XYZ file of C-alpha atoms in Angstrom:
145
model
C 0.000 0.000 0.000
C 1.193 3.567 -0.683
C 2.279 5.762 2.168
C 0.250 8.792 3.123
C 2.287 11.815 2.181
C 0.239 14.619 3.710
C -0.981 15.608 7.130
C -4.670 15.380 6.393
C -7.306 15.288 3.772
C -9.307 17.663 1.651
C -10.862 19.550 4.565
C -7.442 20.395 5.992
C -6.375 21.878 2.664
C -9.481 24.036 2.586
C -8.644 25.532 5.949
C -10.827 27.793 8.038
C -12.306 31.003 6.751
C -11.411 33.153 9.747
C -10.564 36.342 7.866
C -14.199 37.187 7.062
C -15.060 38.627 10.461
C -12.210 41.077 10.867
C -12.490 44.603 9.481
C -9.941 45.619 6.904
C -8.797 49.030 5.802
C -10.623 50.529 2.824
C -8.403 50.541 -0.267
C -8.836 53.394 -2.750
C -7.742 53.297 -6.372
C -4.352 54.579 -7.460
C -3.085 55.518 -10.904
C -3.308 52.566 -13.255
C -6.293 51.176 -11.347
C -10.054 51.543 -11.770
C -13.251 50.538 -9.981
C -15.496 48.121 -11.866
C -18.722 46.169 -11.466
C -18.845 42.536 -12.574
C -21.339 41.883 -15.358
C -20.917 38.123 -15.660
C -18.537 35.355 -14.764
C -16.909 33.604 -17.706
C -15.127 30.730 -15.987
C -11.442 29.824 -16.093
C -10.631 32.637 -13.649
C -12.079 35.380 -15.845
C -15.025 37.766 -15.709
C -16.530 40.554 -17.751
C -16.798 43.878 -15.948
C -17.883 47.417 -16.705
C -15.396 49.928 -15.386
C -16.474 53.247 -13.921
C -14.901 55.047 -16.901
C -17.524 53.335 -19.111
C -15.332 50.670 -20.716
C -16.312 46.995 -20.727
C -13.229 44.897 -19.992
C -12.313 41.236 -19.768
C -10.839 40.793 -16.289
C -8.492 38.057 -15.103
C -8.713 36.972 -11.457
C -5.200 36.815 -10.026
C -3.869 33.615 -8.543
C -3.898 34.839 -4.935
C -7.665 35.349 -5.146
C -8.499 32.382 -7.372
C -10.632 29.800 -5.483
C -10.251 31.816 -2.274
C -12.298 34.964 -2.911
C -15.590 34.221 -4.653
C -16.667 36.868 -7.130
C -20.221 36.995 -8.446
C -22.129 39.169 -10.898
C -22.859 42.610 -9.458
C -19.816 42.745 -7.162
C -17.659 45.876 -7.014
C -14.005 45.110 -7.718
C -10.743 47.005 -8.110
C -8.960 46.236 -11.365
C -5.446 47.005 -12.518
C -5.376 48.392 -16.045
C -2.885 47.103 -18.565
C -0.660 49.473 -20.508
C -0.516 47.237 -23.558
C -4.171 46.033 -23.671
C -6.966 48.487 -22.997
C -9.754 45.900 -23.275
C -8.273 43.625 -20.563
C -7.596 44.133 -16.854
C -6.571 42.203 -13.740
C -8.740 41.874 -10.624
C -6.796 43.155 -7.635
C -9.427 43.286 -4.900
C -13.073 42.465 -4.286
C -14.940 44.928 -2.087
C -17.332 43.586 0.540
C -20.875 45.048 0.367
C -20.293 47.453 3.273
C -17.012 48.634 1.725
C -18.800 49.260 -1.592
C -21.412 51.363 0.222
C -18.614 53.366 1.852
C -16.979 53.957 -1.551
C -20.291 55.254 -2.876
C -20.702 57.493 0.174
C -17.186 58.909 -0.307
C -18.015 59.753 -3.921
C -15.573 57.284 -5.447
C -18.388 55.446 -7.239
C -20.985 57.328 -9.304
C -24.496 57.700 -7.915
C -26.118 55.589 -10.662
C -24.101 52.489 -9.670
C -26.365 49.781 -8.295
C -24.944 47.982 -5.285
C -25.820 44.676 -3.584
C -27.872 43.260 -6.452
C -27.478 39.814 -7.910
C -26.896 40.988 -11.466
C -25.473 44.222 -12.806
C -27.940 44.413 -15.684
C -29.194 47.885 -14.818
C -26.041 49.825 -15.615
C -27.074 50.984 -19.068
C -30.637 49.699 -19.457
C -33.904 51.469 -18.728
C -36.441 49.753 -16.454
C -39.554 51.338 -17.955
C -41.576 48.207 -18.692
C -40.449 46.003 -15.848
C -43.960 45.159 -14.634
C -45.452 44.286 -18.046
C -44.099 40.747 -18.257
C -47.379 38.930 -17.666
C -50.534 38.372 -19.732
C -53.948 38.912 -18.221
C -56.841 36.756 -19.470
C -60.517 37.556 -19.251
C -63.016 34.881 -18.139
C -64.565 34.627 -21.599
C -61.124 34.079 -23.183
C -60.582 31.038 -20.955
C -63.968 29.556 -21.943
C -63.041 29.728 -25.631
C -59.888 27.659 -25.100
């Protein structure tokens, strides 16, 4: 039989998620960085995000965050812009919901940015006919069917 080479199984490798409870210092953007909101996850450590400057970029999740920090659609992230590719960026940091609200309160994020929603579909769409998605039948219409 083969020898066991490690000190435990899969659960030991996962570790404990103790860093969630502690407060961390709010990180603001520097030159070469931009705030963005995730539009959709693409898989393979990539996502599509709309930056605050209005550009839609393909973002790569860096290895330190990959499989440790879970990013979903609608999250506010800090991306590092690339000098040689304007349509691609690298995810540096994911902001927690309370940190994103603080950024909006400080004026770093524009007022029309929607926070804490599952999808970021409302960035450039109008919600005029949101309640007209159902069909109403009369009683006599049902009798004819």
